[in-house]
mmCIF file of C-alpha atoms in Angstrom:
data_model
loop_
_atom_site.group_PDB
_atom_site.id
_atom_site.type_symbol
_atom_site.label_atom_id
_atom_site.label_comp_id
_atom_site.label_asym_id
_atom_site.label_seq_id
_atom_site.Cartn_x
_atom_site.Cartn_y
_atom_site.Cartn_z
ATOM 1 C CA UNK I 1 45.568 120.652 197.307
ATOM 2 C CA UNK I 2 48.200 123.093 198.682
ATOM 3 C CA UNK I 3 51.727 124.272 198.454
ATOM 4 C CA UNK I 4 52.905 121.680 200.972
ATOM 5 C CA UNK I 5 51.711 118.707 198.816
ATOM 6 C CA UNK I 6 53.221 120.285 195.676
ATOM 7 C CA UNK I 7 56.561 120.705 197.529
ATOM 8 C CA UNK I 8 56.441 117.065 198.766
ATOM 9 C CA UNK I 9 55.787 115.724 195.249
ATOM 10 C CA UNK I 10 58.419 117.952 193.549
ATOM 11 C CA UNK I 11 61.016 117.121 196.161
ATOM 12 C CA UNK I 12 61.552 120.815 197.054
ATOM 13 C CA UNK I 13 60.929 122.980 200.085
ATOM 14 C CA UNK I 14 57.605 124.934 200.500
ATOM 15 C CA UNK I 15 59.485 128.225 200.224
ATOM 16 C CA UNK I 16 60.862 127.189 196.910
ATOM 17 C CA UNK I 17 57.360 126.469 195.617
ATOM 18 C CA UNK I 18 56.229 129.843 196.964
ATOM 19 C CA UNK I 19 59.125 131.645 195.272
ATOM 20 C CA UNK I 20 58.437 129.911 191.992
ATOM 21 C CA UNK I 21 54.782 130.978 192.146
ATOM 22 C CA UNK I 22 55.290 134.537 193.222
ATOM 23 C CA UNK I 23 58.507 135.286 191.445
ATOM 24 C CA UNK I 24 59.896 137.079 194.488
ATOM 25 C CA UNK I 25 63.208 135.183 194.431
ATOM 26 C CA UNK I 26 65.010 133.446 191.638
ATOM 27 C CA UNK I 27 64.441 129.676 191.127
ATOM 28 C CA UNK I 28 66.402 127.698 188.584
ATOM 29 C CA UNK I 29 64.653 126.817 185.372
ATOM 30 C CA UNK I 30 65.072 123.120 186.167
ATOM 31 C CA UNK I 31 63.366 123.415 189.584
ATOM 32 C CA UNK I 32 60.609 125.669 188.163
ATOM 33 C CA UNK I 33 59.784 123.105 185.452
ATOM 34 C CA UNK I 34 59.657 120.299 187.962
ATOM 35 C CA UNK I 35 57.226 122.374 190.071
ATOM 36 C CA UNK I 36 55.170 123.287 187.106
ATOM 37 C CA UNK I 37 54.822 119.648 186.020
ATOM 38 C CA UNK I 38 53.426 118.805 189.458
ATOM 39 C CA UNK I 39 51.065 121.799 189.383
ATOM 40 C CA UNK I 40 49.785 120.807 185.969
ATOM 41 C CA UNK I 41 49.309 117.135 187.004
ATOM 42 C CA UNK I 42 47.307 118.179 190.103
ATOM 43 C CA UNK I 43 45.375 120.993 188.509
ATOM 44 C CA UNK I 44 46.435 123.334 191.343
ATOM 45 C CA UNK I 45 44.933 126.814 191.411
ATOM 46 C CA UNK I 46 46.364 129.424 193.953
ATOM 47 C CA UNK I 47 43.877 130.621 196.543
ATOM 48 C CA UNK I 48 43.102 134.295 195.771
ATOM 49 C CA UNK I 49 43.037 135.419 199.369
ATOM 50 C CA UNK I 50 46.375 133.624 200.168
ATOM 51 C CA UNK I 51 47.912 135.123 197.044
ATOM 52 C CA UNK I 52 46.787 138.544 197.987
ATOM 53 C CA UNK I 53 48.304 138.254 201.442
ATOM 54 C CA UNK I 54 51.567 137.013 199.891
ATOM 55 C CA UNK I 55 51.965 139.778 197.235
ATOM 56 C CA UNK I 56 49.764 142.587 198.537
ATOM 57 C CA UNK I 57 47.612 142.534 195.400
ATOM 58 C CA UNK I 58 44.162 141.238 195.075
ATOM 59 C CA UNK I 59 43.912 141.571 191.219
ATOM 60 C CA UNK I 60 40.450 143.052 191.840
ATOM 61 C CA UNK I 61 39.352 146.605 191.199
ATOM 62 C CA UNK I 62 36.313 148.320 192.597
ATOM 63 C CA UNK I 63 33.707 149.956 190.416
ATOM 64 C CA UNK I 64 31.718 152.609 192.324
ATOM 65 C CA UNK I 65 28.525 153.314 190.286
ATOM 66 C CA UNK I 66 25.728 155.119 192.184
ATOM 67 C CA UNK I 67 22.434 155.056 190.291
ATOM 68 C CA UNK I 68 21.507 158.487 189.036
ATOM 69 C CA UNK I 69 17.807 157.764 189.571
ATOM 70 C CA UNK I 70 15.403 154.812 190.170
ATOM 71 C CA UNK I 71 17.059 152.694 187.479
ATOM 72 C CA UNK I 72 20.348 152.574 185.520
ATOM 73 C CA UNK I 73 20.241 154.148 182.024
ATOM 74 C CA UNK I 74 21.634 152.456 178.997
ATOM 75 C CA UNK I 75 24.690 154.640 179.032
ATOM 76 C CA UNK I 76 25.429 153.662 182.695
ATOM 77 C CA UNK I 77 25.116 150.095 181.799
ATOM 78 C CA UNK I 78 27.320 150.504 178.860
ATOM 79 C CA UNK I 79 30.066 152.016 181.068
ATOM 80 C CA UNK I 80 29.722 149.144 183.646
ATOM 81 C CA UNK I 81 29.967 146.445 180.971
ATOM 82 C CA UNK I 82 32.983 148.206 179.371
ATOM 83 C CA UNK I 83 34.895 148.328 182.550
ATOM 84 C CA UNK I 84 34.149 144.674 183.352
ATOM 85 C CA UNK I 85 35.313 143.589 179.829
ATOM 86 C CA UNK I 86 38.471 145.752 179.980
ATOM 87 C CA UNK I 87 39.369 144.569 183.458
ATOM 88 C CA UNK I 88 39.017 140.966 182.386
ATOM 89 C CA UNK I 89 41.295 141.592 179.419
ATOM 90 C CA UNK I 90 43.910 142.926 181.943
ATOM 91 C CA UNK I 91 43.479 139.954 184.297
ATOM 92 C CA UNK I 92 41.510 141.923 186.945
ATOM 93 C CA UNK I 93 38.174 140.980 188.592
ATOM 94 C CA UNK I 94 35.588 143.749 189.362
ATOM 95 C CA UNK I 95 33.859 144.291 192.675
ATOM 96 C CA UNK I 96 30.758 146.509 192.184
ATOM 97 C CA UNK I 97 29.948 149.116 194.823
ATOM 98 C CA UNK I 98 26.590 150.972 194.470
ATOM 99 C CA UNK I 99 27.856 154.074 196.512
ATOM 100 C CA UNK I 100 26.916 157.668 196.086
ATOM 101 C CA UNK I 101 29.020 159.406 198.785
ATOM 102 C CA UNK I 102 32.057 158.592 200.867
ATOM 103 C CA UNK I 103 29.853 157.947 203.943
ATOM 104 C CA UNK I 104 28.157 155.007 202.261
ATOM 105 C CA UNK I 105 28.848 151.663 204.051
ATOM 106 C CA UNK I 106 29.691 149.986 200.782
ATOM 107 C CA UNK I 107 32.245 152.685 199.977
ATOM 108 C CA UNK I 108 33.778 152.466 203.441
ATOM 109 C CA UNK I 109 34.038 148.680 203.303
ATOM 110 C CA UNK I 110 35.728 148.985 199.926
ATOM 111 C CA UNK I 111 38.409 151.186 201.511
ATOM 112 C CA UNK I 112 38.673 150.035 205.055
ATOM 113 C CA UNK I 113 38.902 146.285 204.245
ATOM 114 C CA UNK I 114 41.159 146.806 201.254
ATOM 115 C CA UNK I 115 39.045 144.421 199.172
ATOM 116 C CA UNK I 116 40.419 145.955 195.987
ATOM 117 C CA UNK I 117 43.662 147.267 194.670
ATOM 118 C CA UNK I 118 42.120 150.416 193.337
ATOM 119 C CA UNK I 119 38.791 151.930 192.325
ATOM 120 C CA UNK I 120 37.073 153.443 189.234
ATOM 121 C CA UNK I 121 34.397 156.034 190.011
ATOM 122 C CA UNK I 122 31.332 156.797 187.816
ATOM 123 C CA UNK I 123 28.707 159.492 187.926
ATOM 124 C CA UNK I 124 31.145 162.219 189.069
ATOM 125 C CA UNK I 125 30.010 165.509 190.502
ATOM 126 C CA UNK I 126 31.720 168.895 190.284
ATOM 127 C CA UNK I 127 32.299 168.676 194.000
ATOM 128 C CA UNK I 128 32.644 164.986 194.809
ATOM 129 C CA UNK I 129 33.493 163.913 198.328
ATOM 130 C CA UNK I 130 34.418 160.413 197.229
ATOM 131 C CA UNK I 131 37.217 161.710 195.009
ATOM 132 C CA UNK I 132 38.428 163.953 197.804
ATOM 133 C CA UNK I 133 38.369 161.062 200.344
ATOM 134 C CA UNK I 134 40.296 158.713 198.022
ATOM 135 C CA UNK I 135 42.858 161.472 197.353
ATOM 136 C CA UNK I 136 43.311 162.049 201.038
ATOM 137 C CA UNK I 137 43.749 158.289 201.664
ATOM 138 C CA UNK I 138 46.173 158.015 198.768
ATOM 139 C CA UNK I 139 43.986 155.258 197.500
ATOM 140 C CA UNK I 140 44.540 154.510 193.713
ATOM 141 C CA UNK I 141 41.527 155.603 191.789
ATOM 142 C CA UNK I 142 40.394 156.755 188.408
ATOM 143 C CA UNK I 143 37.206 158.760 187.555
ATOM 144 C CA UNK I 144 34.983 158.508 184.585
ATOM 145 C CA UNK I 145 34.127 162.096 184.480
ATOM 146 C CA UNK I 146 35.946 165.052 186.099
ATOM 147 C CA UNK I 147 35.412 167.304 189.109
ATOM 148 C CA UNK I 148 35.400 171.086 188.863
ATOM 149 C CA UNK I 149 39.185 171.073 189.682
ATOM 150 C CA UNK I 150 40.557 167.845 188.128
ATOM 151 C CA UNK I 151 44.202 168.818 187.839
ATOM 152 C CA UNK I 152 45.397 166.428 190.456
ATOM 153 C CA UNK I 153 43.099 163.505 189.606
ATOM 154 C CA UNK I 154 43.334 160.561 187.191
ATOM 155 C CA UNK I 155 40.298 160.564 184.903
ATOM 156 C CA UNK I 156 38.738 159.789 181.572
ATOM 157 C CA UNK I 157 36.134 162.406 180.531
ATOM 158 C CA UNK I 158 33.797 163.415 177.785
ATOM 159 C CA UNK I 159 33.882 167.040 176.666
ATOM 160 C CA UNK I 160 30.194 167.730 177.274
ATOM 161 C CA UNK I 161 30.786 171.460 176.966
ATOM 162 C CA UNK I 162 32.289 171.259 173.570
ATOM 163 C CA UNK I 163 29.955 168.563 172.357
ATOM 164 C CA UNK I 164 26.793 170.393 173.369
ATOM 165 C CA UNK I 165 28.132 173.476 171.739
ATOM 166 C CA UNK I 166 28.909 171.566 168.525
ATOM 167 C CA UNK I 167 25.301 170.315 168.398
ATOM 168 C CA UNK I 168 24.160 174.021 168.666
ATOM 169 C CA UNK I 169 26.486 175.136 165.945
ATOM 170 C CA UNK I 170 25.340 172.242 163.724
ATOM 171 C CA UNK I 171 21.740 173.237 164.103
ATOM 172 C CA UNK I 172 22.470 177.051 163.618
ATOM 173 C CA UNK I 173 24.272 176.230 160.463
ATOM 174 C CA UNK I 174 21.145 174.534 159.235
ATOM 175 C CA UNK I 175 19.136 177.766 159.885
ATOM 176 C CA UNK I 176 17.464 176.885 163.150
ATOM 177 C CA UNK I 177 16.946 179.956 165.290
ATOM 178 C CA UNK I 178 14.697 178.630 168.122
ATOM 179 C CA UNK I 179 16.178 175.646 169.823
ATOM 180 C CA UNK I 180 15.403 173.802 173.158
ATOM 181 C CA UNK I 181 17.888 171.960 175.426
ATOM 182 C CA UNK I 182 16.693 168.772 177.136
ATOM 183 C CA UNK I 183 18.963 168.042 180.130
ATOM 184 C CA UNK I 184 19.035 165.355 182.800
ATOM 185 C CA UNK I 185 16.602 165.444 185.837
ATOM 186 C CA UNK I 186 16.520 168.539 188.140
ATOM 187 C CA UNK I 187 17.832 166.504 191.094
ATOM 188 C CA UNK I 188 21.008 165.697 189.234
ATOM 189 C CA UNK I 189 21.643 169.231 188.408
ATOM 190 C CA UNK I 190 21.159 170.168 191.997
ATOM 191 C CA UNK I 191 23.462 167.385 193.061
ATOM 192 C CA UNK I 192 26.156 168.814 190.782
ATOM 193 C CA UNK I 193 26.425 166.138 188.130
ATOM 194 C CA UNK I 194 29.237 167.354 185.943
ATOM 195 C CA UNK I 195 27.891 166.111 182.564
ATOM 196 C CA UNK I 196 24.576 167.959 183.129
ATOM 197 C CA UNK I 197 26.337 171.244 184.261
ATOM 198 C CA UNK I 198 28.998 171.169 181.557
ATOM 199 C CA UNK I 199 26.531 170.202 178.763
ATOM 200 C CA UNK I 200 24.184 173.151 179.875
ATOM 201 C CA UNK I 201 27.155 175.540 179.887
ATOM 202 C CA UNK I 202 28.252 174.494 176.395
ATOM 203 C CA UNK I 203 24.729 174.862 175.040
ATOM 204 C CA UNK I 204 23.943 178.334 176.577
ATOM 205 C CA UNK I 205 27.299 179.795 175.502
ATOM 206 C CA UNK I 206 27.072 178.554 171.985
ATOM 207 C CA UNK I 207 23.485 179.797 171.679
ATOM 208 C CA UNK I 208 24.505 183.210 172.827
ATOM 209 C CA UNK I 209 27.401 183.263 170.351
ATOM 210 C CA UNK I 210 24.959 182.483 167.525
ATOM 211 C CA UNK I 211 22.233 184.784 168.713
ATOM 212 C CA UNK I 212 19.656 182.064 169.146
ATOM 213 C CA UNK I 213 16.350 182.071 171.035
ATOM 214 C CA UNK I 214 16.529 179.126 173.407
ATOM 215 C CA UNK I 215 14.797 177.533 176.416
ATOM 216 C CA UNK I 216 16.343 174.880 178.713
ATOM 217 C CA UNK I 217 14.540 171.941 180.371
ATOM 218 C CA UNK I 218 15.263 169.297 182.896
ATOM 219 C CA UNK I 219 13.757 165.919 182.073
ATOM 220 C CA UNK I 220 13.297 162.604 183.833
ATOM 221 C CA UNK I 221 15.351 159.571 182.593
ATOM 222 C CA UNK I 222 12.430 157.754 180.929
ATOM 223 C CA UNK I 223 10.225 157.975 177.811
ATOM 224 C CA UNK I 224 7.064 159.404 179.491
ATOM 225 C CA UNK I 225 9.032 162.171 180.925
ATOM 226 C CA UNK I 226 10.589 162.797 177.456
ATOM 227 C CA UNK I 227 7.116 163.003 175.853
ATOM 228 C CA UNK I 228 5.912 165.383 178.589
ATOM 229 C CA UNK I 229 8.966 167.532 178.135
ATOM 230 C CA UNK I 230 8.411 167.744 174.331
ATOM 231 C CA UNK I 231 4.840 168.798 174.887
ATOM 232 C CA UNK I 232 5.969 171.534 177.276
ATOM 233 C CA UNK I 233 8.587 172.761 174.810
ATOM 234 C CA UNK I 234 5.960 173.220 172.057
ATOM 235 C CA UNK I 235 3.559 174.765 174.563
ATOM 236 C CA UNK I 236 6.135 177.358 175.761
ATOM 237 C CA UNK I 237 7.371 178.118 172.188
ATOM 238 C CA UNK I 238 5.568 176.632 169.337
ATOM 239 C CA UNK I 239 7.964 178.052 166.784
ATOM 240 C CA UNK I 240 10.800 175.892 168.220
ATOM 241 C CA UNK I 241 12.273 173.869 165.293
ATOM 242 C CA UNK I 242 15.049 171.901 166.984
ATOM 243 C CA UNK I 243 16.373 170.475 170.196
ATOM 244 C CA UNK I 244 19.593 169.248 171.702
ATOM 245 C CA UNK I 245 19.543 166.516 174.408
ATOM 246 C CA UNK I 246 21.886 164.855 176.848
ATOM 247 C CA UNK I 247 19.108 162.503 177.977
ATOM 248 C CA UNK I 248 19.121 159.370 176.023
ATOM 249 C CA UNK I 249 16.646 157.619 178.164
ATOM 250 C CA UNK I 250 14.085 160.217 177.265
ATOM 251 C CA UNK I 251 14.745 160.061 173.620
ATOM 252 C CA UNK I 252 11.941 157.707 172.577
ATOM 253 C CA UNK I 253 9.483 159.899 174.411
ATOM 254 C CA UNK I 254 10.764 162.999 172.668
ATOM 255 C CA UNK I 255 10.216 161.434 169.337
ATOM 256 C CA UNK I 256 6.758 160.191 170.284
ATOM 257 C CA UNK I 257 5.794 163.692 171.418
ATOM 258 C CA UNK I 258 6.895 165.153 168.103
ATOM 259 C CA UNK I 259 4.903 162.538 166.184
ATOM 260 C CA UNK I 260 1.743 163.275 168.259
ATOM 261 C CA UNK I 261 2.190 166.957 167.707
ATOM 262 C CA UNK I 262 2.347 166.322 163.883
ATOM 263 C CA UNK I 263 5.985 167.380 163.657
ATOM 264 C CA UNK I 264 7.978 165.309 161.096
ATOM 265 C CA UNK I 265 11.657 164.660 161.812
ATOM 266 C CA UNK I 266 13.659 166.175 160.179
ATOM 267 C CA UNK I 267 11.391 168.095 157.804
ATOM 268 C CA UNK I 268 9.568 170.083 160.522
ATOM 269 C CA UNK I 269 11.781 169.547 163.499
ATOM 270 C CA UNK I 270 15.479 168.528 163.982
ATOM 271 C CA UNK I 271 16.835 166.480 166.983
ATOM 272 C CA UNK I 272 20.439 165.992 167.991
ATOM 273 C CA UNK I 273 22.472 165.481 171.197
ATOM 274 C CA UNK I 274 25.097 163.506 173.068
ATOM 275 C CA UNK I 275 24.068 159.882 173.400
ATOM 276 C CA UNK I 276 25.439 156.293 173.071
ATOM 277 C CA UNK I 277 25.596 154.927 169.576
ATOM 278 C CA UNK I 278 23.147 152.126 170.164
ATOM 279 C CA UNK I 279 20.506 154.596 171.289
ATOM 280 C CA UNK I 280 21.135 156.920 168.364
ATOM 281 C CA UNK I 281 20.691 154.051 165.937
ATOM 282 C CA UNK I 282 17.595 152.653 167.677
ATOM 283 C CA UNK I 283 15.199 155.524 167.043
ATOM 284 C CA UNK I 284 13.696 156.261 163.576
ATOM 285 C CA UNK I 285 14.927 158.399 162.009
ATOM 286 C CA UNK I 286 18.336 157.606 163.388
ATOM 287 C CA UNK I 287 19.793 160.331 165.534
ATOM 288 C CA UNK I 288 22.476 162.786 164.373
ATOM 289 C CA UNK I 289 24.622 162.833 167.549
ATOM 290 C CA UNK I 290 27.941 163.045 169.187
ATOM 291 C CA UNK I 291 28.276 159.330 170.036
ATOM 292 C CA UNK I 292 29.488 158.563 173.554
ATOM 293 C CA UNK I 293 32.398 156.014 173.225
ATOM 294 C CA UNK I 294 31.518 154.093 176.356
ATOM 295 C CA UNK I 295 33.658 150.986 175.516
ATOM 296 C CA UNK I 296 36.779 153.205 174.762
ATOM 297 C CA UNK I 297 36.254 155.229 178.015
ATOM 298 C CA UNK I 298 35.908 152.041 180.121
ATOM 299 C CA UNK I 299 39.041 150.631 178.602
ATOM 300 C CA UNK I 300 41.019 153.771 179.158
ATOM 301 C CA UNK I 301 39.911 154.077 182.756
ATOM 302 C CA UNK I 302 41.048 150.477 183.439
ATOM 303 C CA UNK I 303 44.422 151.088 181.657
ATOM 304 C CA UNK I 304 44.932 154.212 183.728
ATOM 305 C CA UNK I 305 44.168 152.436 186.946
ATOM 306 C CA UNK I 306 46.591 149.595 186.029
ATOM 307 C CA UNK I 307 49.247 152.132 185.173
ATOM 308 C CA UNK I 308 48.712 153.844 188.495
ATOM 309 C CA UNK I 309 48.906 150.513 190.393
ATOM 310 C CA UNK I 310 52.199 149.645 188.715
ATOM 311 C CA UNK I 311 53.660 153.116 188.928
ATOM 312 C CA UNK I 312 52.556 154.589 192.284
ATOM 313 C CA UNK I 313 54.696 157.669 191.881
ATOM 314 C CA UNK I 314 53.557 158.509 188.355
ATOM 315 C CA UNK I 315 52.075 161.984 187.819
ATOM 316 C CA UNK I 316 48.301 162.267 187.300
ATOM 317 C CA UNK I 317 47.078 161.528 183.702
ATOM 318 C CA UNK I 318 43.807 161.942 181.987
ATOM 319 C CA UNK I 319 41.957 161.599 178.672
ATOM 320 C CA UNK I 320 39.378 164.206 177.548
ATOM 321 C CA UNK I 321 37.482 162.816 174.534
ATOM 322 C CA UNK I 322 35.438 164.792 171.976
ATOM 323 C CA UNK I 323 33.986 162.518 169.385
ATOM 324 C CA UNK I 324 32.697 164.161 166.109
ATOM 325 C CA UNK I 325 28.973 164.473 165.423
ATOM 326 C CA UNK I 326 27.877 161.480 163.436
ATOM 327 C CA UNK I 327 25.457 162.759 160.738
ATOM 328 C CA UNK I 328 22.427 160.488 160.411
ATOM 329 C CA UNK I 329 18.812 161.388 159.535
ATOM 330 C CA UNK I 330 17.350 163.466 162.364
ATOM 331 C CA UNK I 331 18.604 166.933 161.412
ATOM 332 C CA UNK I 332 17.815 169.002 158.352
ATOM 333 C CA UNK I 333 17.347 172.618 157.242
ATOM 334 C CA UNK I 334 14.939 174.602 159.280
ATOM 335 C CA UNK I 335 11.501 174.575 157.789
ATOM 336 C CA UNK I 336 8.549 176.969 158.233
ATOM 337 C CA UNK I 337 6.571 175.861 161.256
ATOM 338 C CA UNK I 338 3.110 177.282 161.524
ATOM 339 C CA UNK I 339 2.732 178.391 165.283
ATOM 340 C CA UNK I 340 -0.222 177.048 167.152
ATOM 341 C CA UNK I 341 -3.051 179.289 168.284
ATOM 342 C CA UNK I 342 -1.782 181.651 171.030
ATOM 343 C CA UNK I 343 -2.568 180.188 174.351
ATOM 344 C CA UNK I 344 -3.511 176.860 173.096
ATOM 345 C CA UNK I 345 -2.765 174.094 175.531
ATOM 346 C CA UNK I 346 -0.677 171.522 173.621
ATOM 347 C CA UNK I 347 -0.353 169.311 176.607
ATOM 348 C CA UNK I 348 -4.042 168.412 176.582
#
């Protein structure tokens, strides 16, 4: 079924049907109703490719989401799901592109073949060549995250600096003086992942402000790495009584390491950080944390991109989110921890 058959049955020209479907020219209400009746009777659905050629819009957005490691974390999947749901609510389809740099073939196809109207980028780095490339091409895009100089970009970000600092102040107010920071893997820090760098910056500055004794650790995105990291923390400084983490994938391992070391949460050891709500509520005791609003961030990213597509000359806009710390059951007043025998190997 095509426009020609609709025109024949409605007794109008092909161009009239095209104008009625696209809205590019005025068509009388009577004619439009006649065409619509035929469309309803035939169950006609416009071909997406033909529609894109006609109006220059595909109603599809690209989601560029490079994996940060060997697998996707729960938070990454939450962002992907939230973007897909928000796009559907705004009548957009989503084309996924697992691209890490602008030289990736997938990324080049996304741009070169104009398969999408615009793009949303995840896993932003402080110096991100994908963002620079899209800006140079004047290709509509929105970042989930922000570069080191985001003034000219469209983005939705989480204030990792402020949130990590808030976690430190929360623990310091509870009397904790020796605190560890569990960050994302070393390779991500080297690659310039903005959340890892900004979280580390917020932690170290707040700790210095409160006069705390701290150590920082990079940790793999999995439970075994979390357990090994916790063992290393207690080996390096047995008197540590609390930690802040950005690594939700390692959270279960951190808890397991504490249990095996005989540290009760929160009586002997407090844990807090910046993680998604469902992860915070999965562990026992539930995690006191700044909950990452993944659904809200995905929705805002789609809305910003839709605005940019509808208003190409609009000035750049952004949203920087700083959710409050949700007090649950994993933090408490600093207790007296009996240090292990000097030189004892707690990793054995």
